[in-house]
Coordinates of C-alpha atoms in Angstrom, one line a residue:
X1 CA -64.4 43.9 22.9
X2 CA -60.5 44.9 21.0
X3 CA -57.8 43.2 19.9
X4 CA -54.8 43.1 22.0
X5 CA -52.4 43.3 19.5
X6 CA -51.7 47.1 19.1
X7 CA -48.6 47.1 17.7
X8 CA -49.2 44.7 15.6
X9 CA -50.4 47.7 13.2
X10 CA -47.8 49.7 14.1
X11 CA -45.3 47.0 12.2
X12 CA -47.9 46.4 9.3
X13 CA -47.8 50.1 8.1
X14 CA -43.5 50.4 8.7
X15 CA -43.6 47.0 6.3
X16 CA -46.4 48.4 3.8
X17 CA -44.5 51.5 3.6
X18 CA -42.3 49.1 2.3
X19 CA -44.4 46.7 -0.3
X20 CA -44.9 50.1 -1.9
X21 CA -40.8 51.1 -1.2
X22 CA -40.3 47.4 -3.5
X23 CA -43.2 47.7 -5.5
X24 CA -42.0 51.2 -7.3
X25 CA -38.6 49.1 -8.4
X26 CA -40.4 46.8 -10.4
X27 CA -39.7 46.7 -14.1
X28 CA -41.8 48.2 -15.9
X29 CA -43.8 45.3 -17.3
X30 CA -44.8 43.7 -14.1
X31 CA -45.1 46.8 -12.5
X32 CA -48.7 46.7 -12.4
X33 CA -48.8 43.4 -11.2
X34 CA -46.3 44.6 -9.0
X35 CA -49.2 47.5 -7.7
X36 CA -52.3 45.9 -7.6
X37 CA -50.3 43.6 -5.3
X38 CA -48.9 46.3 -2.6
X39 CA -52.0 47.8 -2.0
X40 CA -54.0 45.1 -1.4
X41 CA -51.0 44.1 1.0
X42 CA -52.1 42.7 4.2
X43 CA -49.4 40.9 6.7
X44 CA -49.9 37.1 6.2
X45 CA -51.4 34.2 9.2
X46 CA -50.6 31.3 9.0
X47 CA -54.5 29.7 10.0
X48 CA -52.5 27.7 12.6
X49 CA -56.1 26.6 14.4
X50 CA -57.3 24.4 11.5
X51 CA -55.2 21.8 13.5
X52 CA -54.1 18.8 11.2
X53 CA -57.3 19.3 8.4
X54 CA -55.9 21.9 6.9
X55 CA -52.7 19.3 5.8
X56 CA -49.0 19.7 7.4
X57 CA -46.6 23.0 8.1
X58 CA -46.1 25.0 5.3
X59 CA -43.1 24.5 3.6
X60 CA -42.4 28.1 3.0
X61 CA -42.4 27.6 7.7
X62 CA -39.5 24.4 7.5
X63 CA -37.1 26.1 5.0
X64 CA -33.7 27.7 6.2
X65 CA -33.4 29.6 2.4
X66 CA -36.1 30.7 0.1
X67 CA -35.4 31.8 -3.7
X68 CA -37.2 35.1 -4.1
X69 CA -37.8 37.7 -6.9
X70 CA -36.6 40.2 -7.1
X71 CA -38.6 43.9 -8.4
X72 CA -35.6 43.8 -11.0
X73 CA -36.4 39.6 -12.1
X74 CA -33.6 39.5 -10.4
X75 CA -33.4 35.9 -8.4
X76 CA -31.9 36.0 -4.8
X77 CA -31.0 33.8 -2.6
X78 CA -32.1 35.1 1.2
X79 CA -32.5 33.0 5.1
X80 CA -35.8 32.9 5.4
X81 CA -36.8 34.7 8.3
X82 CA -40.1 32.7 8.5
X83 CA -38.1 29.3 9.4
X84 CA -36.6 32.2 11.8
X85 CA -35.6 35.3 12.9
X86 CA -33.3 37.0 15.5
X87 CA -34.1 40.1 17.7
X88 CA -32.3 42.8 18.5
X89 CA -30.9 41.5 21.9
X90 CA -32.4 44.2 24.4
X91 CA -36.5 43.4 22.8
X92 CA -36.8 40.8 23.7
X93 CA -38.4 38.4 20.6
X94 CA -42.8 37.3 21.1
X95 CA -43.7 38.2 18.0
X96 CA -44.0 35.1 15.8
X97 CA -46.2 34.9 12.5
X98 CA -48.6 33.3 14.8
X99 CA -49.4 36.2 16.6
X100 CA -51.1 37.0 13.1
X101 CA -52.9 34.7 12.4
X102 CA -54.8 35.7 16.3
X103 CA -55.3 39.0 15.2
X104 CA -57.3 38.0 12.7
X105 CA -59.5 35.5 15.7
X106 CA -60.1 38.7 17.1
X107 CA -61.5 40.4 14.9
X108 CA -63.6 37.9 13.3
X109 CA -65.3 37.4 17.3
X110 CA -65.4 41.3 16.7
X111 CA -67.2 40.5 13.9
X112 CA -70.0 37.9 14.7
X113 CA -70.4 40.1 18.2
X114 CA -70.5 44.0 16.9
X115 CA -71.9 44.2 20.2
X116 CA -70.3 42.7 23.1
X117 CA -67.1 45.7 24.0
X118 CA -64.4 45.7 26.1
X119 CA -66.6 45.9 29.4
X120 CA -65.0 47.1 32.6
X121 CA -63.5 44.9 34.5
X122 CA -59.9 44.9 37.2
X123 CA -56.5 44.5 36.7
X124 CA -56.2 43.6 39.6
X125 CA -51.7 43.3 40.1
X126 CA -50.9 43.3 36.4
X127 CA -50.2 46.6 36.0
X128 CA -48.1 48.7 34.1
X129 CA -45.9 52.1 33.2
X130 CA -49.5 53.2 32.3
X131 CA -51.4 52.0 35.0
X132 CA -52.2 51.0 38.4
X133 CA -52.3 47.5 40.3
X134 CA -56.3 47.5 40.6
X135 CA -57.5 50.0 38.2
X136 CA -60.5 49.3 36.2
X137 CA -59.9 49.8 32.6
X138 CA -62.5 49.3 30.2
X139 CA -63.7 51.2 26.1
X140 CA -63.0 53.8 26.3
X141 CA -59.4 53.7 28.7
X142 CA -56.5 54.5 26.7
X143 CA -54.1 52.8 24.6
X144 CA -51.0 54.6 25.7
X145 CA -48.6 55.1 24.7
X146 CA -50.5 55.0 20.7
X147 CA -51.5 57.9 20.0
X148 CA -53.8 59.3 17.3
X149 CA -52.3 61.8 13.9
X150 CA -55.6 64.5 14.8
X151 CA -54.6 64.1 18.4
X152 CA -55.7 62.0 22.0
X153 CA -55.2 58.4 22.2
X154 CA -56.4 55.9 20.9
X155 CA -59.1 53.8 23.0
X156 CA -60.7 50.8 22.6
X157 CA -63.6 51.4 21.2
X158 CA -62.0 52.8 18.4
X159 CA -59.8 50.3 17.8
X160 CA -62.9 47.0 17.2
X161 CA -62.5 47.2 13.7
X162 CA -59.5 46.2 11.7
X163 CA -60.9 47.9 8.8
X164 CA -60.0 51.2 10.8
X165 CA -56.4 51.1 10.0
X166 CA -56.8 49.8 6.0
X167 CA -57.0 45.7 6.0
X168 CA -59.5 42.8 6.6
X169 CA -59.2 39.7 6.8
X170 CA -61.2 37.5 4.3
X171 CA -63.8 36.4 7.1
X172 CA -64.2 40.2 7.9
X173 CA -63.8 42.1 5.0
X174 CA -66.4 43.8 3.9
X175 CA -65.6 45.9 0.6
X176 CA -63.3 47.4 2.3
X177 CA -60.8 50.4 0.0
X178 CA -57.3 49.0 0.8
X179 CA -54.9 50.5 2.8
X180 CA -54.2 53.4 0.3
X181 CA -56.9 54.0 -1.5
X182 CA -59.2 54.6 2.4
X183 CA -55.5 57.0 3.0
X184 CA -56.1 59.4 0.3
X185 CA -59.8 59.0 0.2
X186 CA -60.1 60.3 4.1
X187 CA -57.4 62.6 4.3
X188 CA -58.1 65.7 6.0
X189 CA -61.5 64.7 6.5
X190 CA -61.6 64.5 10.4
X191 CA -62.3 61.7 12.8
X192 CA -66.1 61.7 12.5
X193 CA -67.1 61.9 9.4
X194 CA -64.0 58.7 8.6
X195 CA -66.2 56.5 10.8
X196 CA -70.1 57.7 9.2
X197 CA -68.0 56.8 5.8
X198 CA -67.0 53.1 7.3
X199 CA -70.8 52.9 8.9
X200 CA -71.9 53.6 5.4
X201 CA -70.4 50.9 3.6
X202 CA -71.1 48.1 6.8
X203 CA -75.2 49.0 6.3
X204 CA -75.1 47.0 2.8
X205 CA -73.4 43.8 4.2
X206 CA -74.6 41.1 7.6
X207 CA -70.6 40.9 8.3
X208 CA -71.5 39.0 12.0
X209 CA -73.4 36.5 10.6
X210 CA -71.0 36.3 6.9
X211 CA -67.9 36.2 10.2
X212 CA -69.7 33.1 11.8
X213 CA -70.8 31.3 8.1
X214 CA -67.4 31.4 7.7
X215 CA -66.5 29.5 11.4
X216 CA -68.5 27.3 10.3
X217 CA -67.7 26.7 7.7
X218 CA -63.8 26.4 8.5
X219 CA -63.5 25.2 12.1
X220 CA -66.6 23.0 12.0
X221 CA -65.8 20.1 9.1
X222 CA -64.4 17.4 11.1
X223 CA -66.5 17.8 14.1
X224 CA -69.4 17.7 12.2
X225 CA -68.7 14.6 10.2
X226 CA -67.3 13.0 13.5
X227 CA -70.0 13.4 14.9
X228 CA -72.2 12.7 12.3
X229 CA -69.9 9.0 11.1
X230 CA -71.4 6.6 13.6
X231 CA -67.5 5.8 14.2
X232 CA -67.4 2.1 13.2
X233 CA -65.9 0.3 16.5
X234 CA -65.1 -3.2 17.8
X235 CA -67.8 -3.1 19.4
X236 CA -70.1 -2.3 15.7
X237 CA -71.0 1.6 14.7
X238 CA -71.7 3.9 17.7
X239 CA -74.6 6.4 16.8
X240 CA -73.0 9.5 18.9
X241 CA -76.3 12.1 17.5
X242 CA -79.7 11.4 17.9
X243 CA -82.3 14.7 15.8
X244 CA -79.0 15.9 15.4
X245 CA -77.5 17.1 19.3
X246 CA -74.9 15.5 21.3
X247 CA -73.6 15.7 24.9
X248 CA -70.6 18.7 24.5
X249 CA -68.2 17.8 26.9
X250 CA -65.3 20.2 29.4
X251 CA -63.4 20.9 32.1
X252 CA -64.6 24.3 34.1
X253 CA -61.1 24.9 35.8
X254 CA -60.9 28.3 38.4
X255 CA -57.4 29.4 40.2
X256 CA -57.0 31.7 43.2
X257 CA -54.9 34.1 41.4
X258 CA -52.3 35.4 45.1
X259 CA -52.1 31.8 46.1
X260 CA -50.0 29.9 43.0
X261 CA -47.8 31.0 41.0
X262 CA -47.7 34.5 38.2
X263 CA -47.4 31.9 36.2
X264 CA -48.3 28.4 35.4
X265 CA -49.5 26.0 33.1
X266 CA -52.1 22.8 33.9
X267 CA -52.4 19.8 31.3
X268 CA -54.9 17.3 31.8
X269 CA -54.4 13.5 29.9
X270 CA -56.1 10.6 29.4
X271 CA -54.1 7.8 31.1
X272 CA -53.6 5.1 30.1
X273 CA -54.5 0.7 31.2
X274 CA -51.1 0.5 31.7
X275 CA -49.2 1.9 33.2
X276 CA -46.7 1.0 30.3
X277 CA -48.8 2.8 28.4
X278 CA -48.1 6.6 26.5
X279 CA -51.2 9.4 28.3
X280 CA -53.1 11.0 26.3
X281 CA -52.6 14.8 25.6
X282 CA -56.6 16.5 26.2
X283 CA -55.6 20.1 26.6
X284 CA -53.4 22.7 28.7
X285 CA -54.3 25.8 30.4
X286 CA -52.2 28.8 30.9
X287 CA -51.7 31.8 32.4
X288 CA -48.8 33.5 32.0
X289 CA -47.7 36.6 33.4
X290 CA -43.9 38.1 33.4
X291 CA -42.2 37.4 36.4
X292 CA -41.0 40.7 37.7
X293 CA -45.5 40.6 39.0
X294 CA -43.8 37.7 41.0
X295 CA -42.7 40.1 44.0
X296 CA -45.5 42.6 44.1
X297 CA -48.4 39.5 43.8
X298 CA -46.8 38.1 47.0
X299 CA -46.7 42.2 48.1
X300 CA -49.5 43.9 47.5
X301 CA -52.1 41.1 47.2
X302 CA -55.4 42.6 49.0
X303 CA -57.5 42.1 46.6
X304 CA -59.5 38.1 45.5
X305 CA -59.3 37.5 42.0
X306 CA -60.2 34.6 40.1
X307 CA -59.0 32.7 37.2
X308 CA -61.4 31.0 35.1
X309 CA -61.6 28.9 31.7
X310 CA -62.9 26.2 29.9
X311 CA -60.8 22.9 28.1
X312 CA -62.9 21.0 25.6
X313 CA -63.1 17.3 26.4
X314 CA -65.2 16.5 23.0
X315 CA -62.5 16.1 21.2
X316 CA -60.4 13.8 22.7
X317 CA -63.6 11.7 24.0
X318 CA -64.6 11.0 19.8
X319 CA -61.2 9.9 19.1
X320 CA -61.5 7.4 22.5
X321 CA -64.0 6.4 21.3
X322 CA -63.4 5.7 17.8
X323 CA -60.5 4.5 19.4
X324 CA -62.6 1.4 20.9
X325 CA -62.3 1.9 24.8
X326 CA -65.3 4.4 25.5
X327 CA -68.4 3.7 23.8
X328 CA -70.5 6.7 23.9
X329 CA -70.6 10.5 25.3
X330 CA -73.5 9.6 27.1
X331 CA -72.8 11.0 31.1
X332 CA -73.1 6.4 31.4
X333 CA -70.4 6.0 29.9
X334 CA -68.4 9.0 30.2
X335 CA -68.3 10.1 33.6
X336 CA -66.6 5.9 34.7
X337 CA -64.0 6.4 31.8
X338 CA -63.1 10.0 32.9
X339 CA -63.7 9.3 36.9
X340 CA -60.3 6.3 35.9
X341 CA -58.9 8.0 33.4
X342 CA -58.7 11.9 33.6
X343 CA -56.3 13.0 35.5
X344 CA -53.7 16.7 35.5
X345 CA -50.1 18.4 36.0
X346 CA -49.6 21.8 37.6
X347 CA -45.9 23.2 35.9
X348 CA -44.7 25.9 37.6
X349 CA -43.4 29.1 34.7
X350 CA -40.0 27.0 34.9
X351 CA -41.6 23.9 34.1
X352 CA -41.2 21.9 37.9
X353 CA -44.0 20.5 39.3
X354 CA -46.0 22.2 41.2
X355 CA -46.7 19.6 44.1
X356 CA -50.3 18.8 45.0
X357 CA -49.8 20.2 48.5
X358 CA -50.3 24.1 47.0
X359 CA -53.3 23.2 44.8
X360 CA -55.5 23.8 46.7
X361 CA -56.6 27.1 45.1
X362 CA -57.7 25.3 41.9
X363 CA -60.8 23.4 41.1
X364 CA -61.2 21.0 38.0
X365 CA -64.8 19.9 37.7
X366 CA -66.2 18.1 34.3
X367 CA -70.0 19.1 32.9
X368 CA -71.1 18.5 30.0
X369 CA -74.1 19.9 28.6
X370 CA -76.4 19.9 24.8
X371 CA -75.3 20.6 21.6
X372 CA -76.7 20.9 18.1
X373 CA -75.7 20.5 14.4
X374 CA -78.0 22.6 12.6
X375 CA -78.8 21.5 8.8
X376 CA -77.2 24.0 7.3
X377 CA -73.1 24.1 6.7
X378 CA -73.5 28.6 7.7
X379 CA -74.9 27.5 10.7
X380 CA -72.5 26.7 14.2
X381 CA -73.3 24.5 16.4
X382 CA -75.7 25.5 19.3
X383 CA -74.5 24.9 22.2
X384 CA -77.8 25.2 25.2
X385 CA -76.9 27.2 28.5
X386 CA -78.6 24.7 30.6
X387 CA -74.7 22.8 32.2
X388 CA -75.2 19.8 34.4
X389 CA -72.1 19.2 36.9
X390 CA -70.2 16.5 37.3
X391 CA -68.0 16.7 40.8
X392 CA -67.3 12.8 40.8
X393 CA -65.0 13.1 38.0
X394 CA -62.8 14.7 40.3
X395 CA -63.7 14.2 43.9
X396 CA -61.4 12.9 46.0
X397 CA -57.7 14.8 43.4
X398 CA -56.2 17.7 44.5
X399 CA -57.4 20.0 42.7
X400 CA -61.6 18.0 42.2
X401 CA -64.2 20.1 44.3
X402 CA -66.5 18.1 46.4
X403 CA -68.8 15.7 45.2

């Protein structure tokens, strides 16, 4: 599997050159420190996936102006580009700080699963100037227009690891040289020699295990703590985990692509006890495509394409247990609760609601599976492959399944 954010590489290369330039301009008393920082430079990221557990949005995202120390030691007040950045009107502004974290998350996933290259897939009606509609892409598909210096075009298999371009993230770092060291060390070598150099370093590191441990430590502590803490409710404490095992809940979603708008959003909610009570936002399923694909999709709906996704319910259910509105994660409690409370809204790309009569191409079904919490904090929560379906939760509702 290869990250789709190839443009990030070009951006990082240009920023890296500017960083090197400014490091060279530093005064002698700080030049060594500036150059060391420049040599280890990688575009920064904000790990929004940590949620509230990592505290509020950092101040440097919310301040309109920032004070910067120039390489010559002078202080200068600048407009903060992390607060807002105004793009050229001919280039729409969709490159945000969050994209860099998505690149990081893709890199972590690829490090965890080195044996999962990009599988052959039909792109349906999502063609562009390089690929025709209904083309099949795979790990050897040329990533036009990104050309290698040695000739030919990059492919997904070429760019599975960010180290190919001289940078890594804390969770994927495997004693990789800094960007300038990599360029200097391998300058003049052909592509095969470069790949061999990286493979030699990989022999000394179990990168997959390290990446998995990072994910377990970063993203599951709050869930583990809540599940194992036996939360106190109005009726007393609740035991959610037995012998390290609990029931995990999710919504399995499907949609027939050619019968829906090219862009749609499904918002899942837990309704309140009374009409005046606010609904609880469970999660959203977003399918976003350029508006230009709409007419093409209508004209060429010759192949059936199904979108699938999954929306986790467990975290929201834990909040309801803590609030005393749900007894446990057992099916005897969750199924009737969700049957009564789970609802959804389907929105088109312009934000207007899709009428219930048009929800036929959508299917929502609540499912559950057993999950195990290992004692080792570096081991991720494991999930059983046996999935239990609960069609009665959504049966009889627009988008629900037949019971």
